[in-house]
Amino acid sequence: GMRISPSWSQVRRFYFITGSQNIRKASELAYQGKWEEAAVLWKKETDSTNPKIAAKTRFNMALYCERKDLVIPAIDWATKSYEVIPEKYTKTYINILEKRKLNKLKLQEQIPVE
């Protein structure tokens, strides 16, 4: 049955918890399960003039979008993070998200939503 039906698997992800007051506060909120509130704080920092802050918060926004199953916005945020600071882990995350996008499209073709 696992070959023909969608299944969920747990994966580990990380998010940044240091860099600015908003990042620290947002990390506490995310830890408490208050992801919406955390995303508001991260979003405020995505255009920071400090490249490290901008890259970290864009990465965190990608994770937030992925949690909401918004794969395309997650790819966009991760790509924006990579453009600021091209870290290997960010590129790896983009590749993971791209695979998720393809799998999601494949699933939608197999099981159309009406």
N, CA, C and O atoms as a GROMACS GRO file, in nm:
protein
  456
    1GLY      N    1   0.080  -0.119   0.000
    1GLY     CA    2   0.000   0.000   0.000
    1GLY      C    3   0.085   0.127   0.000
    1GLY      O    4   0.042   0.231  -0.051
    2MET      N    5   0.206   0.121   0.057
    2MET     CA    6   0.288   0.242   0.065
    2MET      C    7   0.331   0.289  -0.074
    2MET      O    8   0.359   0.407  -0.092
    3ARG      N    9   0.335   0.198  -0.172
    3ARG     CA   10   0.376   0.238  -0.306
    3ARG      C   11   0.268   0.319  -0.376
    3ARG      O   12   0.298   0.398  -0.466
    4ILE      N   13   0.142   0.300  -0.337
    4ILE     CA   14   0.034   0.365  -0.411
    4ILE      C   15  -0.039   0.475  -0.334
    4ILE      O   16  -0.124   0.543  -0.390
    5SER      N   17  -0.006   0.491  -0.209
    5SER     CA   18  -0.074   0.596  -0.133
    5SER      C   19   0.028   0.690  -0.070
    5SER      O   20   0.138   0.649  -0.034
    6PRO      N   21  -0.010   0.816  -0.059
    6PRO     CA   22   0.083   0.911   0.003
    6PRO      C   23   0.106   0.877   0.150
    6PRO      O   24   0.017   0.828   0.219
    7SER      N   25   0.225   0.904   0.194
    7SER     CA   26   0.255   0.880   0.335
    7SER      C   27   0.340   0.996   0.386
    7SER      O   28   0.402   1.067   0.308
    8TRP      N   29   0.342   1.014   0.516
    8TRP     CA   30   0.417   1.120   0.580
    8TRP      C   31   0.540   1.062   0.646
    8TRP      O   32   0.537   0.949   0.697
    9SER      N   33   0.645   1.137   0.645
    9SER     CA   34   0.764   1.097   0.720
    9SER      C   35   0.815   1.220   0.792
    9SER      O   36   0.802   1.333   0.745
   10GLN      N   37   0.874   1.196   0.906
   10GLN     CA   38   0.928   1.307   0.983
   10GLN      C   39   1.070   1.336   0.936
   10GLN      O   40   1.148   1.246   0.906
   11VAL      N   41   1.100   1.465   0.929
   11VAL     CA   42   1.235   1.508   0.892
   11VAL      C   43   1.281   1.612   0.993
   11VAL      O   44   1.201   1.678   1.059
   12ARG      N   45   1.410   1.624   1.004
   12ARG     CA   46   1.467   1.724   1.094
   12ARG      C   47   1.506   1.847   1.014
   12ARG      O   48   1.563   1.838   0.905
   13ARG      N   49   1.473   1.961   1.071
   13ARG     CA   50   1.513   2.088   1.011
   13ARG      C   51   1.569   2.176   1.123
   13ARG      O   52   1.544   2.151   1.241
   14PHE      N   53   1.644   2.276   1.085
   14PHE     CA   54   1.693   2.371   1.184
   14PHE      C   55   1.651   2.511   1.143
   14PHE      O   56   1.621   2.536   1.026
   15TYR      N   57   1.651   2.600   1.240
   15TYR     CA   58   1.629   2.741   1.211
   15TYR      C   59   1.725   2.820   1.298
   15TYR      O   60   1.772   2.773   1.401
   16PHE      N   61   1.752   2.942   1.253
   16PHE     CA   62   1.849   3.024   1.323
   16PHE      C   63   1.786   3.089   1.446
   16PHE      O   64   1.671   3.133   1.443
   17ILE      N   65   1.863   3.092   1.553
   17ILE     CA   66   1.811   3.145   1.680
   17ILE      C   67   1.890   3.265   1.730
   17ILE      O   68   1.852   3.327   1.829
   18THR      N   69   1.999   3.300   1.662
   18THR     CA   70   2.079   3.414   1.705
   18THR      C   71   2.100   3.510   1.590
   18THR      O   72   2.085   3.474   1.474
   19GLY      N   73   2.134   3.634   1.624
   19GLY     CA   74   2.167   3.732   1.521
   19GLY      C   75   2.111   3.868   1.550
   19GLY      O   76   2.176   3.969   1.525
   20SER      N   77   1.990   3.873   1.601
   20SER     CA   78   1.927   4.001   1.637
   20SER      C   79   1.822   3.972   1.744
   20SER      O   80   1.789   3.857   1.772
   21GLN      N   81   1.772   4.078   1.803
   21GLN     CA   82   1.670   4.062   1.905
   21GLN      C   83   1.544   3.996   1.846
   21GLN      O   84   1.484   3.910   1.910
   22ASN      N   85   1.506   4.036   1.726
   22ASN     CA   86   1.388   3.975   1.663
   22ASN      C   87   1.409   3.827   1.635
   22ASN      O   88   1.316   3.747   1.651
   23ILE      N   89   1.529   3.790   1.594
   23ILE     CA   90   1.556   3.648   1.568
   23ILE      C   91   1.548   3.568   1.698
   23ILE      O   92   1.491   3.460   1.700
   24ARG      N   93   1.605   3.621   1.804
   24ARG     CA   94   1.601   3.551   1.933
   24ARG      C   95   1.457   3.536   1.983
   24ARG      O   96   1.418   3.428   2.028
   25LYS      N   97   1.380   3.643   1.975
   25LYS     CA   98   1.240   3.638   2.020
   25LYS      C   99   1.159   3.542   1.932
   25LYS      O  100   1.078   3.464   1.983
   26ALA      N  101   1.182   3.548   1.801
   26ALA     CA  102   1.111   3.460   1.709
   26ALA      C  103   1.145   3.313   1.735
   26ALA      O  104   1.059   3.226   1.724
   27SER      N  105   1.271   3.287   1.768
   27SER     CA  106   1.309   3.148   1.796
   27SER      C  107   1.237   3.094   1.919
   27SER      O  108   1.199   2.977   1.923
   28GLU      N  109   1.218   3.179   2.018
   28GLU     CA  110   1.142   3.139   2.137
   28GLU      C  111   0.997   3.109   2.098
   28GLU      O  112   0.939   3.010   2.143
   29LEU      N  113   0.940   3.194   2.016
   29LEU     CA  114   0.802   3.174   1.971
   29LEU      C  115   0.788   3.045   1.891
   29LEU      O  116   0.694   2.968   1.912
   30ALA      N  117   0.880   3.021   1.800
   30ALA     CA  118   0.876   2.899   1.719
   30ALA      C  119   0.888   2.776   1.808
   30ALA      O  120   0.817   2.678   1.789
   31TYR      N  121   0.977   2.782   1.906
   31TYR     CA  122   0.994   2.671   2.000
   31TYR      C  123   0.864   2.642   2.075
   31TYR      O  124   0.835   2.527   2.108
   32GLN      N  125   0.788   2.747   2.102
   32GLN     CA  126   0.659   2.733   2.171
   32GLN      C  127   0.546   2.692   2.076
   32GLN      O  128   0.432   2.675   2.118
   33GLY      N  129   0.579   2.677   1.948
   33GLY     CA  130   0.478   2.640   1.850
   33GLY      C  131   0.402   2.757   1.792
   33GLY      O  132   0.302   2.738   1.723
   34LYS      N  133   0.447   2.878   1.820
   34LYS     CA  134   0.381   3.000   1.772
   34LYS      C  135   0.450   3.047   1.644
   34LYS      O  136   0.512   3.153   1.641
   35TRP      N  137   0.439   2.966   1.540
   35TRP     CA  138   0.511   2.991   1.416
   35TRP      C  139   0.464   3.116   1.344
   35TRP      O  140   0.545   3.187   1.284
   36GLU      N  141   0.336   3.143   1.348
   36GLU     CA  142   0.284   3.264   1.281
   36GLU      C  143   0.348   3.389   1.341
   36GLU      O  144   0.391   3.478   1.268
   37GLU      N  145   0.353   3.395   1.473
   37GLU     CA  146   0.412   3.510   1.541
   37GLU      C  147   0.562   3.519   1.512
   37GLU      O  148   0.616   3.628   1.494
   38ALA      N  149   0.628   3.405   1.509
   38ALA     CA  150   0.772   3.402   1.479
   38ALA      C  151   0.796   3.456   1.338
   38ALA      O  152   0.889   3.534   1.316
   39ALA      N  153   0.713   3.415   1.244
   39ALA     CA  154   0.731   3.457   1.105
   39ALA      C  155   0.716   3.609   1.090
   39ALA      O  156   0.785   3.670   1.008
   40VAL      N  157   0.628   3.669   1.169
   40VAL     CA  158   0.612   3.815   1.163
   40VAL      C  159   0.744   3.883   1.199
   40VAL      O  160   0.785   3.978   1.134
   41LEU      N  161   0.810   3.833   1.302
   41LEU     CA  162   0.938   3.892   1.346
   41LEU      C  163   1.049   3.864   1.244
   41LEU      O  164   1.129   3.952   1.214
   42TRP      N  165   1.053   3.741   1.193
   42TRP     CA  166   1.156   3.710   1.093
   42TRP      C  167   1.139   3.797   0.970
   42TRP      O  168   1.236   3.848   0.915
   43LYS      N  169   1.014   3.814   0.926
   43LYS     CA  170   0.986   3.891   0.804
   43LYS      C  171   1.038   4.034   0.816
   43LYS      O  172   1.084   4.092   0.718
   44LYS      N  173   1.029   4.090   0.937
   44LYS     CA  174   1.077   4.227   0.960
   44LYS      C  175   1.226   4.241   0.931
   44LYS      O  176   1.273   4.350   0.898
   45GLU      N  177   1.300   4.132   0.943
   45GLU     CA  178   1.446   4.136   0.929
   45GLU      C  179   1.496   4.088   0.793
   45GLU      O  180   1.616   4.092   0.767
   46THR      N  181   1.406   4.044   0.704
   46THR     CA  182   1.451   3.986   0.577
   46THR      C  183   1.520   4.085   0.485
   46THR      O  184   1.598   4.045   0.398
   47ASP      N  185   1.494   4.213   0.503
   47ASP     CA  186   1.561   4.315   0.422
   47ASP      C  187   1.666   4.392   0.502
   47ASP      O  188   1.700   4.505   0.468
   48SER      N  189   1.717   4.331   0.606
   48SER     CA  190   1.820   4.393   0.688
   48SER      C  191   1.942   4.428   0.604
   48SER      O  192   1.976   4.358   0.509
   49THR      N  193   2.006   4.538   0.640
   49THR     CA  194   2.131   4.576   0.572
   49THR      C  195   2.247   4.486   0.614
   49THR      O  196   2.350   4.481   0.547
   50ASN      N  197   2.229   4.414   0.725
   50ASN     CA  198   2.329   4.318   0.770
   50ASN      C  199   2.305   4.187   0.692
   50ASN      O  200   2.202   4.123   0.713
   51PRO      N  201   2.397   4.147   0.605
   51PRO     CA  202   2.374   4.028   0.523
   51PRO      C  203   2.350   3.900   0.604
   51PRO      O  204   2.271   3.815   0.562
   52LYS      N  205   2.416   3.885   0.717
   52LYS     CA  206   2.397   3.765   0.799
   52LYS      C  207   2.254   3.758   0.852
   52LYS      O  208   2.192   3.652   0.852
   53ILE      N  209   2.203   3.873   0.898
   53ILE     CA  210   2.065   3.878   0.950
   53ILE      C  211   1.967   3.850   0.837
   53ILE      O  212   1.873   3.772   0.853
   54ALA      N  213   1.988   3.914   0.722
   54ALA     CA  214   1.898   3.894   0.608
   54ALA      C  215   1.897   3.747   0.564
   54ALA      O  216   1.791   3.690   0.542
   55ALA      N  217   2.015   3.687   0.552
   55ALA     CA  218   2.023   3.547   0.508
   55ALA      C  219   1.956   3.454   0.608
   55ALA      O  220   1.883   3.363   0.570
   56LYS      N  221   1.982   3.475   0.737
   56LYS     CA  222   1.924   3.388   0.840
   56LYS      C  223   1.771   3.398   0.842
   56LYS      O  224   1.702   3.297   0.848
   57THR      N  225   1.720   3.519   0.837
   57THR     CA  226   1.575   3.533   0.846
   57THR      C  227   1.506   3.485   0.718
   57THR      O  228   1.394   3.434   0.725
   58ARG      N  229   1.569   3.500   0.605
   58ARG     CA  230   1.513   3.446   0.482
   58ARG      C  231   1.511   3.293   0.487
   58ARG      O  232   1.415   3.230   0.442
   59PHE      N  233   1.616   3.235   0.541
   59PHE     CA  234   1.621   3.090   0.559
   59PHE      C  235   1.508   3.045   0.652
   59PHE      O  236   1.437   2.948   0.624
   60ASN      N  237   1.492   3.118   0.762
   60ASN     CA  238   1.386   3.083   0.857
   60ASN      C  239   1.248   3.097   0.794
   60ASN      O  240   1.158   3.018   0.823
   61MET      N  241   1.230   3.198   0.710
   61MET     CA  242   1.103   3.214   0.640
   61MET      C  243   1.077   3.097   0.545
   61MET      O  244   0.963   3.054   0.528
   62ALA      N  245   1.182   3.045   0.484
   62ALA     CA  246   1.168   2.927   0.399
   62ALA      C  247   1.116   2.809   0.480
   62ALA      O  248   1.025   2.738   0.437
   63LEU      N  249   1.173   2.790   0.597
   63LEU     CA  250   1.128   2.682   0.685
   63LEU      C  251   0.983   2.702   0.726
   63LEU      O  252   0.904   2.607   0.726
   64TYR      N  253   0.947   2.825   0.760
   64TYR     CA  254   0.808   2.856   0.797
   64TYR      C  255   0.714   2.819   0.682
   64TYR      O  256   0.610   2.757   0.704
   65CYS      N  257   0.749   2.857   0.561
   65CYS     CA  258   0.664   2.825   0.445
   65CYS      C  259   0.656   2.675   0.422
   65CYS      O  260   0.549   2.622   0.391
   66GLU      N  261   0.768   2.606   0.438
   66GLU     CA  262   0.766   2.461   0.421
   66GLU      C  263   0.672   2.396   0.522
   66GLU      O  264   0.598   2.304   0.488
   67ARG      N  265   0.675   2.444   0.645
   67ARG     CA  266   0.586   2.389   0.748
   67ARG      C  267   0.439   2.407   0.710
   67ARG      O  268   0.354   2.325   0.748
   68LYS      N  269   0.410   2.512   0.638
   68LYS     CA  270   0.272   2.538   0.595
   68LYS      C  271   0.241   2.470   0.461
   68LYS      O  272   0.135   2.491   0.403
   69ASP      N  273   0.335   2.388   0.413
   69ASP     CA  274   0.324   2.318   0.286
   69ASP      C  275   0.317   2.413   0.168
   69ASP      O  276   0.254   2.382   0.066
   70LEU      N  277   0.381   2.527   0.181
   70LEU     CA  278   0.392   2.625   0.073
   70LEU      C  279   0.532   2.611   0.014
   70LEU      O  280   0.622   2.690   0.043
   71VAL      N  281   0.548   2.510  -0.070
   71VAL     CA  282   0.681   2.471  -0.116
   71VAL      C  283   0.743   2.577  -0.208
   71VAL      O  284   0.862   2.607  -0.196
   72ILE      N  285   0.664   2.633  -0.299
   72ILE     CA  286   0.720   2.731  -0.392
   72ILE      C  287   0.767   2.858  -0.319
   72ILE      O  288   0.878   2.904  -0.345
   73PRO      N  289   0.686   2.916  -0.228
   73PRO     CA  290   0.739   3.029  -0.150
   73PRO      C  291   0.861   2.989  -0.065
   73PRO      O  292   0.951   3.071  -0.045
   74ALA      N  293   0.864   2.866  -0.016
   74ALA     CA  294   0.980   2.821   0.061
   74ALA      C  295   1.106   2.821  -0.026
   74ALA      O  296   1.212   2.863   0.018
   75ILE      N  297   1.092   2.774  -0.150
   75ILE     CA  298   1.205   2.776  -0.242
   75ILE      C  299   1.249   2.920  -0.269
   75ILE      O  300   1.368   2.949  -0.273
   76ASP      N  301   1.153   3.009  -0.287
   76ASP     CA  302   1.185   3.149  -0.312
   76ASP      C  303   1.264   3.209  -0.195
   76ASP      O  304   1.366   3.275  -0.217
   77TRP      N  305   1.218   3.186  -0.073
   77TRP     CA  306   1.288   3.240   0.044
   77TRP      C  307   1.428   3.180   0.058
   77TRP      O  308   1.524   3.252   0.086
   78ALA      N  309   1.439   3.048   0.039
   78ALA     CA  310   1.571   2.984   0.051
   78ALA      C  311   1.666   3.037  -0.056
   78ALA      O  312   1.785   3.058  -0.030
   79THR      N  313   1.614   3.058  -0.176
   79THR     CA  314   1.697   3.112  -0.284
   79THR      C  315   1.743   3.253  -0.251
   79THR      O  316   1.858   3.289  -0.276
   80LYS      N  317   1.653   3.333  -0.194
   80LYS     CA  318   1.691   3.470  -0.154
   80LYS      C  319   1.798   3.467  -0.046
   80LYS      O  320   1.888   3.551  -0.046
   81SER      N  321   1.789   3.371   0.044
   81SER     CA  322   1.892   3.356   0.147
   81SER      C  323   2.025   3.320   0.083
   81SER      O  324   2.129   3.376   0.119
   82TYR      N  325   2.023   3.228  -0.011
   82TYR     CA  326   2.144   3.182  -0.078
   82TYR      C  327   2.209   3.294  -0.160
   82TYR      O  328   2.331   3.301  -0.171
   83GLU      N  329   2.126   3.382  -0.216
   83GLU     CA  330   2.179   3.493  -0.295
   83GLU      C  331   2.256   3.592  -0.208
   83GLU      O  332   2.351   3.655  -0.254
   84VAL      N  333   2.216   3.605  -0.082
   84VAL     CA  334   2.285   3.696   0.009
   84VAL      C  335   2.415   3.633   0.058
   84VAL      O  336   2.522   3.695   0.051
   85ILE      N  337   2.406   3.511   0.108
   85ILE     CA  338   2.525   3.438   0.155
   85ILE      C  339   2.512   3.294   0.104
   85ILE      O  340   2.430   3.218   0.154
   86PRO      N  341   2.592   3.257   0.005
   86PRO     CA  342   2.580   3.123  -0.056
   86PRO      C  343   2.641   3.012   0.030
   86PRO      O  344   2.754   2.968   0.009
   87GLU      N  345   2.563   2.970   0.128
   87GLU     CA  346   2.606   2.862   0.217
   87GLU      C  347   2.567   2.726   0.158
   87GLU      O  348   2.465   2.712   0.091
   88LYS      N  349   2.650   2.626   0.184
   88LYS     CA  350   2.625   2.492   0.133
   88LYS      C  351   2.494   2.435   0.188
   88LYS      O  352   2.417   2.373   0.114
   89TYR      N  353   2.468   2.456   0.316
   89TYR     CA  354   2.346   2.402   0.374
   89TYR      C  355   2.221   2.464   0.312
   89TYR      O  356   2.117   2.398   0.304
   90THR      N  357   2.230   2.589   0.270
   90THR     CA  358   2.115   2.653   0.206
   90THR      C  359   2.092   2.590   0.068
   90THR      O  360   1.978   2.564   0.030
   91LYS      N  361   2.198   2.566  -0.005
   91LYS     CA  362   2.186   2.501  -0.136
   91LYS      C  363   2.127   2.361  -0.120
   91LYS      O  364   2.042   2.320  -0.199
   92THR      N  365   2.171   2.289  -0.020
   92THR     CA  366   2.117   2.156   0.008
   92THR      C  367   1.968   2.165   0.037
   92THR      O  368   1.889   2.083  -0.011
   93TYR      N  369   1.928   2.264   0.117
   93TYR     CA  370   1.788   2.283   0.151
   93TYR      C  371   1.706   2.316   0.026
   93TYR      O  372   1.594   2.266   0.011
   94ILE      N  373   1.759   2.400  -0.061
   94ILE     CA  374   1.689   2.432  -0.186
   94ILE      C  375   1.666   2.305  -0.267
   94ILE      O  376   1.558   2.285  -0.322
   95ASN      N  377   1.767   2.219  -0.275
   95ASN     CA  378   1.753   2.093  -0.348
   95ASN      C  379   1.646   2.004  -0.286
   95ASN      O  380   1.569   1.940  -0.357
   96ILE      N  381   1.641   1.999  -0.154
   96ILE     CA  382   1.538   1.921  -0.085
   96ILE      C  383   1.399   1.976  -0.119
   96ILE      O  384   1.306   1.900  -0.147
   97LEU      N  385   1.387   2.108  -0.116
   97LEU     CA  386   1.258   2.170  -0.147
   97LEU      C  387   1.217   2.146  -0.292
   97LEU      O  388   1.100   2.123  -0.321
   98GLU      N  389   1.313   2.151  -0.382
   98GLU     CA  390   1.284   2.124  -0.523
   98GLU      C  391   1.231   1.982  -0.541
   98GLU      O  392   1.136   1.959  -0.616
   99LYS      N  393   1.291   1.886  -0.472
   99LYS     CA  394   1.242   1.747  -0.478
   99LYS      C  395   1.102   1.737  -0.421
   99LYS      O  396   1.017   1.666  -0.475
  100ARG      N  397   1.076   1.808  -0.312
  100ARG     CA  398   0.941   1.808  -0.254
  100ARG      C  399   0.841   1.864  -0.352
  100ARG      O  400   0.729   1.813  -0.365
  101LYS      N  401   0.880   1.970  -0.423
  101LYS     CA  402   0.790   2.031  -0.521
  101LYS      C  403   0.755   1.931  -0.631
  101LYS      O  404   0.639   1.916  -0.668
  102LEU      N  405   0.857   1.862  -0.683
  102LEU     CA  406   0.833   1.762  -0.787
  102LEU      C  407   0.745   1.648  -0.738
  102LEU      O  408   0.655   1.603  -0.809
  103ASN      N  409   0.770   1.601  -0.617
  103ASN     CA  410   0.689   1.493  -0.560
  103ASN      C  411   0.545   1.538  -0.539
  103ASN      O  412   0.451   1.461  -0.561
  104LYS      N  413   0.528   1.662  -0.496
  104LYS     CA  414   0.395   1.715  -0.474
  104LYS      C  415   0.319   1.725  -0.607
  104LYS      O  416   0.201   1.691  -0.614
  105LEU      N  417   0.386   1.772  -0.712
  105LEU     CA  418   0.323   1.780  -0.844
  105LEU      C  419   0.287   1.641  -0.896
  105LEU      O  420   0.180   1.621  -0.954
  106LYS      N  421   0.376   1.546  -0.874
  106LYS     CA  422   0.352   1.409  -0.916
  106LYS      C  423   0.229   1.353  -0.844
  106LYS      O  424   0.144   1.288  -0.906
  107LEU      N  425   0.219   1.378  -0.716
  107LEU     CA  426   0.106   1.331  -0.638
  107LEU      C  427  -0.024   1.396  -0.686
  107LEU      O  428  -0.127   1.330  -0.695
  108GLN      N  429  -0.018   1.525  -0.716
  108GLN     CA  430  -0.138   1.595  -0.765
  108GLN      C  431  -0.184   1.539  -0.899
  108GLN      O  432  -0.304   1.537  -0.927
  109GLU      N  433  -0.090   1.496  -0.982
  109GLU     CA  434  -0.127   1.435  -1.110
  109GLU      C  435  -0.193   1.299  -1.088
  109GLU      O  436  -0.287   1.263  -1.159
  110GLN      N  437  -0.144   1.224  -0.989
  110GLN     CA  438  -0.196   1.091  -0.963
  110GLN      C  439  -0.331   1.094  -0.891
  110GLN      O  440  -0.417   1.010  -0.914
  111ILE      N  441  -0.346   1.192  -0.803
  111ILE     CA  442  -0.470   1.203  -0.725
  111ILE      C  443  -0.523   1.344  -0.742
  111ILE      O  444  -0.498   1.430  -0.658
  112PRO      N  445  -0.596   1.370  -0.851
  112PRO     CA  446  -0.644   1.506  -0.875
  112PRO      C  447  -0.745   1.550  -0.769
  112PRO      O  448  -0.828   1.472  -0.723
  113VAL      N  449  -0.734   1.674  -0.732
  113VAL     CA  450  -0.827   1.734  -0.635
  113VAL      C  451  -0.941   1.796  -0.714
  113VAL      O  452  -0.919   1.876  -0.804
  114GLU      N  453  -1.062   1.758  -0.679
  114GLU     CA  454  -1.178   1.813  -0.752
  114GLU      C  455  -1.258   1.904  -0.665
  114GLU      O  456  -1.359   1.959  -0.709
   0.00000   0.00000   0.00000
